[in-house]
Amino acid sequence: MYKVIIKEILDQGQLNQNYIVQGWVRNKRVSKSISFITITDGTCFRELQVVINNSSDFDSILKDLNTGASVSVHGRLVQSEGSGQKVELEAQQVDLICQSHPDEYPIQPKKHNLEFLRKNAHLRMKTRTFGSVFRIRHGLSFAIHQFFNNKNFFYINTPIITSSDAEGAGEMFKVSNFDFKSIPLDDSGNVDYTKDFFSKESNLTVSGQLEAELAAMGLSRVYTFGPTFRAENSNTSRHLSEFWMVEPEVAFNKLADNVELAKDLLKFSCNYIYNNFHEDLEFLSQRKHNEEKNLKKELRSNTTLINSIENIINNDFVNIKYNDAFNILKNSKKNKKKKFQFLISDWGADLQSEHEKYLVEKEFKSPVIITDYPKKIKAFYMKLNDDNKTVAAMDVLFPGIGEIIGGSQREERLDVLRSRMLDLSISEKELWWYLDTRKFGSVPHSGFGLGFERLVQFVTGMTNIRDVIPFPRYPNHLEF
Ligand code: ATP
Ligand code: MN
């Protein structure tokens, strides 16, 4: 007799063997002669049905086995006579571990809306939807590590506390151990950071890229997979204040190699979930379909979740330059009829999410990779193209998500990098170590940042990013 998790007993349990299974009650049906309880432990999508013959012997326990109660069952695995499952556990002993107070337990066996569950994020992992989402989140993370390991990349941990805001990727959270009631000021009345913990201004990182570049200059192929923080007040369904980013950086890779790497990574991860989490995907696909029934026709997706994942795995992505994207958008009916909030008129305009959405969902009906953006809308470290106007940048845009990846070939020429920094008033003094790599055996290299939660959103079909990270942080929300 041994203790098993529900995934093990359902996948590998032997008929007529005795097992101990522990979990939480999802449902119970009680009658005089025979009762059924279904229990889950989150280890897989399926539930285990426990059959209690001679119910009357279990009267007092059955009374307390309400939804959410924790229970330990000792029984024999038998073929199920019911239609919902192949096997079930015939209980010999049922022990209540802890009751779930029925009048107070918020997660009842009915449909709850996501906003309600967000307020109850401490309990939402007990639901089917969040069970599936977080199993898949794990699967994606595992697949990403596996993908890079297969390709001889090294996993690098870059600092979370940094002093540079040089990347300019977003507004930063400050890190300090000042007593906020008496912050030291210098003679001109500015905050005197020399008195702070690190003797300089320090922040939570917005990206590990610059440090990953340093690592790639010694180890060739590296990636980070860590938390990043942005203090922007963007209350959207695609932004978090704390999120996880995957950032590969590869020596000797040019922009075209970078595009291939991004495609391979996305296809590999989607394929891994498709092959290993099919039950969860089926459930989430159906869930999304049901949710969309209540939406206006134009807001519904034109494919199921499963189909959209198959599209990523099986089809190539559209690959265009900014110039082409600009022309398509400028000449689109939508632009001419002034239906974009931000109209496209002058070359160099930044693409807003409405434009990205148009390209992916209306124009191409496919993921789109846009390369070679105008230099003035991209970061200083991106490689300047020969036209002197564009840089070797690339953004990957996904249906329903928009930008999922942003990356580029990096500027490896010391003189060009310096003059870009000068133009943008970025201090050479602060980034001396970054410039050093361009002096000592500089090589072409490329990398990108994949927003991990946006990938989880795509694969799970969850429309709000707050529902794909266990405990989301966003403006005015820091519970749990
Ligand atoms: P966006 O334009 O969508 O705000 P960005 O261009 O500022 O994104 P990058 O600095 O290029 O983002 O970061 C790389 C990737 O990280 C993005 O492609 C996206 O997938 C993800 N990302 C960026 N900001 C956030 C955020 N606040 N929350 C979650 N993911 C994010
Ligand atoms: Mn970007």
mmCIF file of N, CA, C and O in Angstrom, residues 1-86:
data_model
loop_
_atom_site.group_PDB
_atom_site.id
_atom_site.type_symbol
_atom_site.label_atom_id
_atom_site.label_comp_id
_atom_site.label_asym_id
_atom_site.label_seq_id
_atom_site.Cartn_x
_atom_site.Cartn_y
_atom_site.Cartn_z
ATOM 1 N N MET A 1 0.849 -1.204 0.000
ATOM 2 C CA MET A 1 0.000 0.000 0.000
ATOM 3 C C MET A 1 0.872 1.237 0.000
ATOM 4 O O MET A 1 1.736 1.379 0.840
ATOM 5 N N TYR A 2 0.667 2.098 -0.972
ATOM 6 C CA TYR A 2 1.455 3.321 -0.879
ATOM 7 C C TYR A 2 0.693 4.552 -1.349
ATOM 8 O O TYR A 2 -0.351 4.465 -1.990
ATOM 9 N N LYS A 3 1.267 5.680 -0.965
ATOM 10 C CA LYS A 3 0.627 6.963 -1.182
ATOM 11 C C LYS A 3 0.976 7.444 -2.587
ATOM 12 O O LYS A 3 2.133 7.435 -2.972
ATOM 13 N N VAL A 4 -0.031 7.831 -3.338
ATOM 14 C CA VAL A 4 0.235 8.308 -4.695
ATOM 15 C C VAL A 4 -0.473 9.638 -4.933
ATOM 16 O O VAL A 4 -1.455 9.948 -4.266
ATOM 17 N N ILE A 5 0.029 10.381 -5.907
ATOM 18 C CA ILE A 5 -0.688 11.582 -6.331
ATOM 19 C C ILE A 5 -1.708 11.164 -7.379
ATOM 20 O O ILE A 5 -1.619 10.074 -7.973
ATOM 21 N N ILE A 6 -2.670 12.024 -7.624
ATOM 22 C CA ILE A 6 -3.770 11.635 -8.515
ATOM 23 C C ILE A 6 -3.270 11.389 -9.943
ATOM 24 O O ILE A 6 -3.710 10.467 -10.616
ATOM 25 N N LYS A 7 -2.313 12.177 -10.388
ATOM 26 C CA LYS A 7 -1.766 11.932 -11.732
ATOM 27 C C LYS A 7 -1.192 10.514 -11.828
ATOM 28 O O LYS A 7 -1.420 9.816 -12.818
ATOM 29 N N GLU A 8 -0.477 10.095 -10.797
ATOM 30 C CA GLU A 8 0.123 8.757 -10.848
ATOM 31 C C GLU A 8 -0.937 7.660 -10.848
ATOM 32 O O GLU A 8 -0.863 6.707 -11.629
ATOM 33 N N ILE A 9 -1.918 7.791 -9.981
ATOM 34 C CA ILE A 9 -2.895 6.695 -9.896
ATOM 35 C C ILE A 9 -3.714 6.617 -11.186
ATOM 36 O O ILE A 9 -4.023 5.524 -11.665
ATOM 37 N N LEU A 10 -4.010 7.757 -11.800
ATOM 38 C CA LEU A 10 -4.808 7.715 -13.023
ATOM 39 C C LEU A 10 -3.990 7.251 -14.224
ATOM 40 O O LEU A 10 -4.489 6.574 -15.112
ATOM 41 N N ASP A 11 -2.714 7.605 -14.259
ATOM 42 C CA ASP A 11 -1.880 7.216 -15.402
ATOM 43 C C ASP A 11 -1.311 5.808 -15.258
ATOM 44 O O ASP A 11 -1.187 5.082 -16.238
ATOM 45 N N GLN A 12 -0.928 5.447 -14.030
ATOM 46 C CA GLN A 12 -0.170 4.207 -13.884
ATOM 47 C C GLN A 12 -0.721 3.256 -12.837
ATOM 48 O O GLN A 12 -0.107 2.235 -12.553
ATOM 49 N N GLY A 13 -1.865 3.607 -12.212
ATOM 50 C CA GLY A 13 -2.392 2.758 -11.142
ATOM 51 C C GLY A 13 -2.744 1.359 -11.645
ATOM 52 O O GLY A 13 -3.182 1.185 -12.778
ATOM 53 N N GLN A 14 -2.519 0.356 -10.790
ATOM 54 C CA GLN A 14 -2.844 -1.043 -11.146
ATOM 55 C C GLN A 14 -4.210 -1.404 -10.568
ATOM 56 O O GLN A 14 -4.447 -1.149 -9.387
ATOM 57 N N LEU A 15 -5.025 -2.005 -11.384
ATOM 58 C CA LEU A 15 -6.346 -2.416 -10.894
ATOM 59 C C LEU A 15 -6.179 -3.389 -9.731
ATOM 60 O O LEU A 15 -5.258 -4.202 -9.720
ATOM 61 N N ASN A 16 -7.096 -3.279 -8.768
ATOM 62 C CA ASN A 16 -7.136 -4.136 -7.577
ATOM 63 C C ASN A 16 -6.014 -3.904 -6.573
ATOM 64 O O ASN A 16 -5.923 -4.610 -5.585
ATOM 65 N N GLN A 17 -5.174 -2.932 -6.859
ATOM 66 C CA GLN A 17 -4.150 -2.537 -5.880
ATOM 67 C C GLN A 17 -4.757 -1.573 -4.865
ATOM 68 O O GLN A 17 -5.699 -0.851 -5.188
ATOM 69 N N ASN A 18 -4.171 -1.536 -3.683
ATOM 70 C CA ASN A 18 -4.600 -0.565 -2.679
ATOM 71 C C ASN A 18 -3.689 0.654 -2.686
ATOM 72 O O ASN A 18 -2.477 0.520 -2.853
ATOM 73 N N TYR A 19 -4.308 1.799 -2.513
ATOM 74 C CA TYR A 19 -3.551 3.054 -2.529
ATOM 75 C C TYR A 19 -4.077 4.007 -1.467
ATOM 76 O O TYR A 19 -5.234 3.903 -1.059
ATOM 77 N N ILE A 20 -3.220 4.943 -1.084
ATOM 78 C CA ILE A 20 -3.680 6.082 -0.288
ATOM 79 C C ILE A 20 -3.587 7.315 -1.174
ATOM 80 O O ILE A 20 -2.539 7.572 -1.783
ATOM 81 N N VAL A 21 -4.694 8.030 -1.282
ATOM 82 C CA VAL A 21 -4.709 9.243 -2.092
ATOM 83 C C VAL A 21 -5.198 10.394 -1.225
ATOM 84 O O VAL A 21 -6.150 10.237 -0.460
ATOM 85 N N GLN A 22 -4.526 11.536 -1.357
ATOM 86 C CA GLN A 22 -4.941 12.693 -0.575
ATOM 87 C C GLN A 22 -5.227 13.872 -1.487
ATOM 88 O O GLN A 22 -4.540 14.053 -2.491
ATOM 89 N N GLY A 23 -6.246 14.625 -1.149
ATOM 90 C CA GLY A 23 -6.589 15.749 -2.015
ATOM 91 C C GLY A 23 -7.690 16.586 -1.403
ATOM 92 O O GLY A 23 -7.909 16.551 -0.189
ATOM 93 N N TRP A 24 -8.346 17.344 -2.261
ATOM 94 C CA TRP A 24 -9.452 18.201 -1.819
ATOM 95 C C TRP A 24 -10.736 17.799 -2.535
ATOM 96 O O TRP A 24 -10.717 17.441 -3.712
ATOM 97 N N VAL A 25 -11.830 17.882 -1.795
ATOM 98 C CA VAL A 25 -13.123 17.481 -2.361
ATOM 99 C C VAL A 25 -13.598 18.526 -3.361
ATOM 100 O O VAL A 25 -13.565 19.719 -3.081
ATOM 101 N N ARG A 26 -13.982 18.058 -4.536
ATOM 102 C CA ARG A 26 -14.569 18.990 -5.483
ATOM 103 C C ARG A 26 -16.093 18.853 -5.458
ATOM 104 O O ARG A 26 -16.812 19.832 -5.491
ATOM 105 N N ASN A 27 -16.572 17.635 -5.400
ATOM 106 C CA ASN A 27 -18.013 17.388 -5.406
ATOM 107 C C ASN A 27 -18.336 16.180 -4.571
ATOM 108 O O ASN A 27 -17.500 15.292 -4.431
ATOM 109 N N LYS A 28 -19.566 16.138 -4.081
ATOM 110 C CA LYS A 28 -19.988 14.863 -3.491
ATOM 111 C C LYS A 28 -21.450 14.616 -3.824
ATOM 112 O O LYS A 28 -22.237 15.560 -3.980
ATOM 113 N N ARG A 29 -21.771 13.334 -3.987
ATOM 114 C CA ARG A 29 -23.162 12.916 -4.180
ATOM 115 C C ARG A 29 -23.425 11.827 -3.157
ATOM 116 O O ARG A 29 -22.781 10.788 -3.174
ATOM 117 N N VAL A 30 -24.335 12.094 -2.273
ATOM 118 C CA VAL A 30 -24.574 11.149 -1.184
ATOM 119 C C VAL A 30 -25.948 10.510 -1.334
ATOM 120 O O VAL A 30 -26.931 11.189 -1.622
ATOM 121 N N SER A 31 -25.998 9.203 -1.203
ATOM 122 C CA SER A 31 -27.302 8.557 -1.072
ATOM 123 C C SER A 31 -27.188 7.512 0.035
ATOM 124 O O SER A 31 -26.097 7.278 0.553
ATOM 125 N N LYS A 32 -28.289 6.898 0.349
ATOM 126 C CA LYS A 32 -28.282 5.985 1.505
ATOM 127 C C LYS A 32 -27.318 4.825 1.321
ATOM 128 O O LYS A 32 -26.545 4.471 2.206
ATOM 129 N N SER A 33 -27.335 4.253 0.120
ATOM 130 C CA SER A 33 -26.545 3.038 -0.056
ATOM 131 C C SER A 33 -25.137 3.311 -0.572
ATOM 132 O O SER A 33 -24.170 2.701 -0.152
ATOM 133 N N ILE A 34 -25.044 4.271 -1.499
ATOM 134 C CA ILE A 34 -23.729 4.496 -2.121
ATOM 135 C C ILE A 34 -23.488 5.995 -2.298
ATOM 136 O O ILE A 34 -24.411 6.739 -2.595
ATOM 137 N N SER A 35 -22.254 6.415 -2.083
ATOM 138 C CA SER A 35 -21.934 7.843 -2.266
ATOM 139 C C SER A 35 -20.682 7.983 -3.124
ATOM 140 O O SER A 35 -19.862 7.068 -3.197
ATOM 141 N N PHE A 36 -20.582 9.134 -3.760
ATOM 142 C CA PHE A 36 -19.414 9.430 -4.599
ATOM 143 C C PHE A 36 -18.819 10.754 -4.180
ATOM 144 O O PHE A 36 -19.551 11.720 -3.947
ATOM 145 N N ILE A 37 -17.508 10.807 -4.074
ATOM 146 C CA ILE A 37 -16.866 12.121 -3.975
ATOM 147 C C ILE A 37 -15.787 12.194 -5.050
ATOM 148 O O ILE A 37 -15.152 11.200 -5.386
ATOM 149 N N THR A 38 -15.649 13.373 -5.624
ATOM 150 C CA THR A 38 -14.527 13.539 -6.554
ATOM 151 C C THR A 38 -13.489 14.382 -5.844
ATOM 152 O O THR A 38 -13.820 15.383 -5.184
ATOM 153 N N ILE A 39 -12.237 13.950 -5.959
ATOM 154 C CA ILE A 39 -11.171 14.723 -5.324
ATOM 155 C C ILE A 39 -10.100 15.104 -6.347
ATOM 156 O O ILE A 39 -9.920 14.439 -7.368
ATOM 157 N N THR A 40 -9.451 16.195 -6.054
ATOM 158 C CA THR A 40 -8.381 16.691 -6.936
ATOM 159 C C THR A 40 -7.178 17.003 -6.065
ATOM 160 O O THR A 40 -7.328 17.254 -4.874
ATOM 161 N N ASP A 41 -6.018 16.978 -6.672
ATOM 162 C CA ASP A 41 -4.850 17.463 -5.940
ATOM 163 C C ASP A 41 -4.005 18.380 -6.819
ATOM 164 O O ASP A 41 -2.861 18.697 -6.492
ATOM 165 N N GLY A 42 -4.567 18.782 -7.952
ATOM 166 C CA GLY A 42 -3.873 19.734 -8.826
ATOM 167 C C GLY A 42 -2.753 19.138 -9.669
ATOM 168 O O GLY A 42 -2.173 19.830 -10.494
ATOM 169 N N THR A 43 -2.468 17.844 -9.496
ATOM 170 C CA THR A 43 -1.327 17.287 -10.231
ATOM 171 C C THR A 43 -1.641 17.017 -11.696
ATOM 172 O O THR A 43 -0.733 16.806 -12.498
ATOM 173 N N CYS A 44 -2.920 16.981 -12.032
ATOM 174 C CA CYS A 44 -3.310 16.878 -13.439
ATOM 175 C C CYS A 44 -4.719 17.417 -13.575
ATOM 176 O O CYS A 44 -5.370 17.725 -12.577
ATOM 177 N N PHE A 45 -5.181 17.536 -14.793
ATOM 178 C CA PHE A 45 -6.511 18.103 -14.991
ATOM 179 C C PHE A 45 -7.613 17.200 -14.430
ATOM 180 O O PHE A 45 -8.600 17.663 -13.872
ATOM 181 N N ARG A 46 -7.414 15.883 -14.574
ATOM 182 C CA ARG A 46 -8.468 14.942 -14.184
ATOM 183 C C ARG A 46 -8.652 14.856 -12.667
ATOM 184 O O ARG A 46 -7.747 15.167 -11.902
ATOM 185 N N GLU A 47 -9.817 14.391 -12.295
ATOM 186 C CA GLU A 47 -10.139 14.213 -10.878
ATOM 187 C C GLU A 47 -10.238 12.717 -10.620
ATOM 188 O O GLU A 47 -10.419 11.927 -11.540
ATOM 189 N N LEU A 48 -10.153 12.338 -9.365
ATOM 190 C CA LEU A 48 -10.332 10.933 -9.010
ATOM 191 C C LEU A 48 -11.708 10.773 -8.382
ATOM 192 O O LEU A 48 -12.091 11.533 -7.500
ATOM 193 N N GLN A 49 -12.441 9.787 -8.876
ATOM 194 C CA GLN A 49 -13.734 9.510 -8.252
ATOM 195 C C GLN A 49 -13.548 8.458 -7.152
ATOM 196 O O GLN A 49 -12.940 7.417 -7.370
ATOM 197 N N VAL A 50 -14.059 8.788 -5.975
ATOM 198 C CA VAL A 50 -14.004 7.848 -4.861
ATOM 199 C C VAL A 50 -15.419 7.324 -4.639
ATOM 200 O O VAL A 50 -16.368 8.105 -4.572
ATOM 201 N N VAL A 51 -15.542 6.001 -4.578
ATOM 202 C CA VAL A 51 -16.861 5.396 -4.355
ATOM 203 C C VAL A 51 -16.936 4.916 -2.922
ATOM 204 O O VAL A 51 -16.014 4.247 -2.444
ATOM 205 N N ILE A 52 -18.009 5.281 -2.275
ATOM 206 C CA ILE A 52 -18.192 4.835 -0.903
ATOM 207 C C ILE A 52 -19.424 3.929 -0.864
ATOM 208 O O ILE A 52 -20.557 4.421 -0.931
ATOM 209 N N ASN A 53 -19.161 2.622 -0.845
ATOM 210 C CA ASN A 53 -20.278 1.691 -0.698
ATOM 211 C C ASN A 53 -20.691 1.734 0.774
ATOM 212 O O ASN A 53 -19.980 2.298 1.588
ATOM 213 N N ASN A 54 -21.749 1.157 1.098
ATOM 214 C CA ASN A 54 -22.288 1.230 2.463
ATOM 215 C C ASN A 54 -22.061 2.592 3.121
ATOM 216 O O ASN A 54 -21.422 2.712 4.162
ATOM 217 N N SER A 55 -22.587 3.616 2.438
ATOM 218 C CA SER A 55 -22.490 5.016 2.891
ATOM 219 C C SER A 55 -22.777 5.196 4.364
ATOM 220 O O SER A 55 -22.159 6.025 5.026
ATOM 221 N N SER A 56 -23.721 4.427 4.872
ATOM 222 C CA SER A 56 -24.184 4.689 6.241
ATOM 223 C C SER A 56 -23.051 4.564 7.262
ATOM 224 O O SER A 56 -23.023 5.272 8.251
ATOM 225 N N ASP A 57 -22.069 3.700 6.953
ATOM 226 C CA ASP A 57 -20.923 3.590 7.869
ATOM 227 C C ASP A 57 -20.092 4.865 7.908
ATOM 228 O O ASP A 57 -19.293 5.069 8.815
ATOM 229 N N PHE A 58 -20.235 5.669 6.864
ATOM 230 C CA PHE A 58 -19.390 6.865 6.752
ATOM 231 C C PHE A 58 -20.167 8.156 7.026
ATOM 232 O O PHE A 58 -19.693 9.244 6.744
ATOM 233 N N ASP A 59 -21.386 7.985 7.539
ATOM 234 C CA ASP A 59 -22.295 9.115 7.740
ATOM 235 C C ASP A 59 -21.647 10.375 8.300
ATOM 236 O O ASP A 59 -21.750 11.461 7.724
ATOM 237 N N SER A 60 -20.953 10.194 9.421
ATOM 238 C CA SER A 60 -20.472 11.394 10.111
ATOM 239 C C SER A 60 -19.396 12.091 9.288
ATOM 240 O O SER A 60 -19.318 13.316 9.250
ATOM 241 N N ILE A 61 -18.565 11.315 8.597
ATOM 242 C CA ILE A 61 -17.521 11.935 7.774
ATOM 243 C C ILE A 61 -18.107 12.584 6.538
ATOM 244 O O ILE A 61 -17.771 13.720 6.174
ATOM 245 N N LEU A 62 -19.042 11.909 5.898
ATOM 246 C CA LEU A 62 -19.625 12.444 4.666
ATOM 247 C C LEU A 62 -20.242 13.819 4.891
ATOM 248 O O LEU A 62 -20.216 14.686 4.025
ATOM 249 N N LYS A 63 -20.784 13.988 6.069
ATOM 250 C CA LYS A 63 -21.414 15.266 6.421
ATOM 251 C C LYS A 63 -20.398 16.419 6.315
ATOM 252 O O LYS A 63 -20.715 17.512 5.893
ATOM 253 N N ASP A 64 -19.144 16.134 6.701
ATOM 254 C CA ASP A 64 -18.127 17.193 6.724
ATOM 255 C C ASP A 64 -17.346 17.342 5.419
ATOM 256 O O ASP A 64 -16.551 18.265 5.268
ATOM 257 N N LEU A 65 -17.552 16.406 4.505
ATOM 258 C CA LEU A 65 -16.766 16.447 3.260
ATOM 259 C C LEU A 65 -17.365 17.421 2.257
ATOM 260 O O LEU A 65 -17.837 17.027 1.200
ATOM 261 N N ASN A 66 -17.338 18.692 2.601
ATOM 262 C CA ASN A 66 -17.875 19.683 1.674
ATOM 263 C C ASN A 66 -16.814 20.083 0.664
ATOM 264 O O ASN A 66 -15.632 19.808 0.858
ATOM 265 N N THR A 67 -17.254 20.776 -0.370
ATOM 266 C CA THR A 67 -16.321 21.270 -1.373
ATOM 267 C C THR A 67 -15.153 21.994 -0.712
ATOM 268 O O THR A 67 -15.360 22.875 0.116
ATOM 269 N N GLY A 68 -13.965 21.594 -1.066
ATOM 270 C CA GLY A 68 -12.772 22.261 -0.537
ATOM 271 C C GLY A 68 -12.157 21.574 0.663
ATOM 272 O O GLY A 68 -11.013 21.861 1.013
ATOM 273 N N ALA A 69 -12.884 20.663 1.302
ATOM 274 C CA ALA A 69 -12.325 19.966 2.463
ATOM 275 C C ALA A 69 -11.154 19.093 2.029
ATOM 276 O O ALA A 69 -11.148 18.552 0.922
ATOM 277 N N SER A 70 -10.170 18.931 2.900
ATOM 278 C CA SER A 70 -9.041 18.063 2.562
ATOM 279 C C SER A 70 -9.287 16.682 3.153
ATOM 280 O O SER A 70 -9.830 16.541 4.248
ATOM 281 N N VAL A 71 -8.865 15.672 2.399
ATOM 282 C CA VAL A 71 -9.276 14.322 2.742
ATOM 283 C C VAL A 71 -8.187 13.323 2.382
ATOM 284 O O VAL A 71 -7.380 13.565 1.482
ATOM 285 N N SER A 72 -8.132 12.248 3.131
ATOM 286 C CA SER A 72 -7.209 11.173 2.838
ATOM 287 C C SER A 72 -8.043 9.911 2.635
ATOM 288 O O SER A 72 -8.850 9.560 3.492
ATOM 289 N N VAL A 73 -7.861 9.255 1.500
ATOM 290 C CA VAL A 73 -8.663 8.067 1.215
ATOM 291 C C VAL A 73 -7.749 6.878 1.009
ATOM 292 O O VAL A 73 -6.735 6.967 0.316
ATOM 293 N N HIS A 74 -8.157 5.799 1.603
ATOM 294 C CA HIS A 74 -7.405 4.575 1.502
ATOM 295 C C HIS A 74 -8.369 3.597 0.832
ATOM 296 O O HIS A 74 -9.469 3.401 1.305
ATOM 297 N N GLY A 75 -7.966 3.075 -0.325
ATOM 298 C CA GLY A 75 -8.928 2.236 -1.032
ATOM 299 C C GLY A 75 -8.299 1.401 -2.135
ATOM 300 O O GLY A 75 -7.086 1.397 -2.332
ATOM 301 N N ARG A 76 -9.191 0.725 -2.875
ATOM 302 C CA ARG A 76 -8.753 -0.201 -3.920
ATOM 303 C C ARG A 76 -9.140 0.386 -5.276
ATOM 304 O O ARG A 76 -10.259 0.872 -5.471
ATOM 305 N N LEU A 77 -8.185 0.332 -6.214
ATOM 306 C CA LEU A 77 -8.456 0.872 -7.549
ATOM 307 C C LEU A 77 -9.261 -0.146 -8.345
ATOM 308 O O LEU A 77 -8.846 -1.301 -8.487
ATOM 309 N N VAL A 78 -10.427 0.277 -8.845
ATOM 310 C CA VAL A 78 -11.278 -0.643 -9.615
ATOM 311 C C VAL A 78 -11.716 0.031 -10.915
ATOM 312 O O VAL A 78 -11.649 1.251 -11.051
ATOM 313 N N GLN A 79 -12.169 -0.811 -11.853
ATOM 314 C CA GLN A 79 -12.715 -0.274 -13.088
ATOM 315 C C GLN A 79 -14.003 0.492 -12.750
ATOM 316 O O GLN A 79 -14.770 0.041 -11.903
ATOM 317 N N SER A 80 -14.204 1.601 -13.403
ATOM 318 C CA SER A 80 -15.375 2.400 -13.049
ATOM 319 C C SER A 80 -16.582 1.953 -13.844
ATOM 320 O O SER A 80 -16.486 1.632 -15.032
ATOM 321 N N GLU A 81 -17.721 1.910 -13.176
ATOM 322 C CA GLU A 81 -18.951 1.574 -13.896
ATOM 323 C C GLU A 81 -19.586 2.809 -14.503
ATOM 324 O O GLU A 81 -20.364 2.725 -15.427
ATOM 325 N N GLY A 82 -19.220 3.962 -13.956
ATOM 326 C CA GLY A 82 -19.772 5.213 -14.490
ATOM 327 C C GLY A 82 -19.133 5.559 -15.827
ATOM 328 O O GLY A 82 -18.198 4.896 -16.266
ATOM 329 N N SER A 83 -19.641 6.599 -16.452
ATOM 330 C CA SER A 83 -19.172 6.905 -17.806
ATOM 331 C C SER A 83 -18.032 7.929 -17.804
ATOM 332 O O SER A 83 -17.241 7.998 -18.728
ATOM 333 N N GLY A 84 -17.915 8.724 -16.749
ATOM 334 C CA GLY A 84 -16.963 9.848 -16.772
ATOM 335 C C GLY A 84 -15.505 9.452 -16.650
ATOM 336 O O GLY A 84 -14.623 10.211 -17.002
ATOM 337 N N GLN A 85 -15.217 8.261 -16.160
ATOM 338 C CA GLN A 85 -13.834 7.918 -15.864
ATOM 339 C C GLN A 85 -13.609 6.417 -16.067
ATOM 340 O O GLN A 85 -14.555 5.641 -16.034
ATOM 341 N N LYS A 86 -12.336 6.046 -16.281
ATOM 342 C CA LYS A 86 -12.031 4.634 -16.519
ATOM 343 C C LYS A 86 -11.926 3.867 -15.212
ATOM 344 O O LYS A 86 -12.358 2.729 -15.106
#
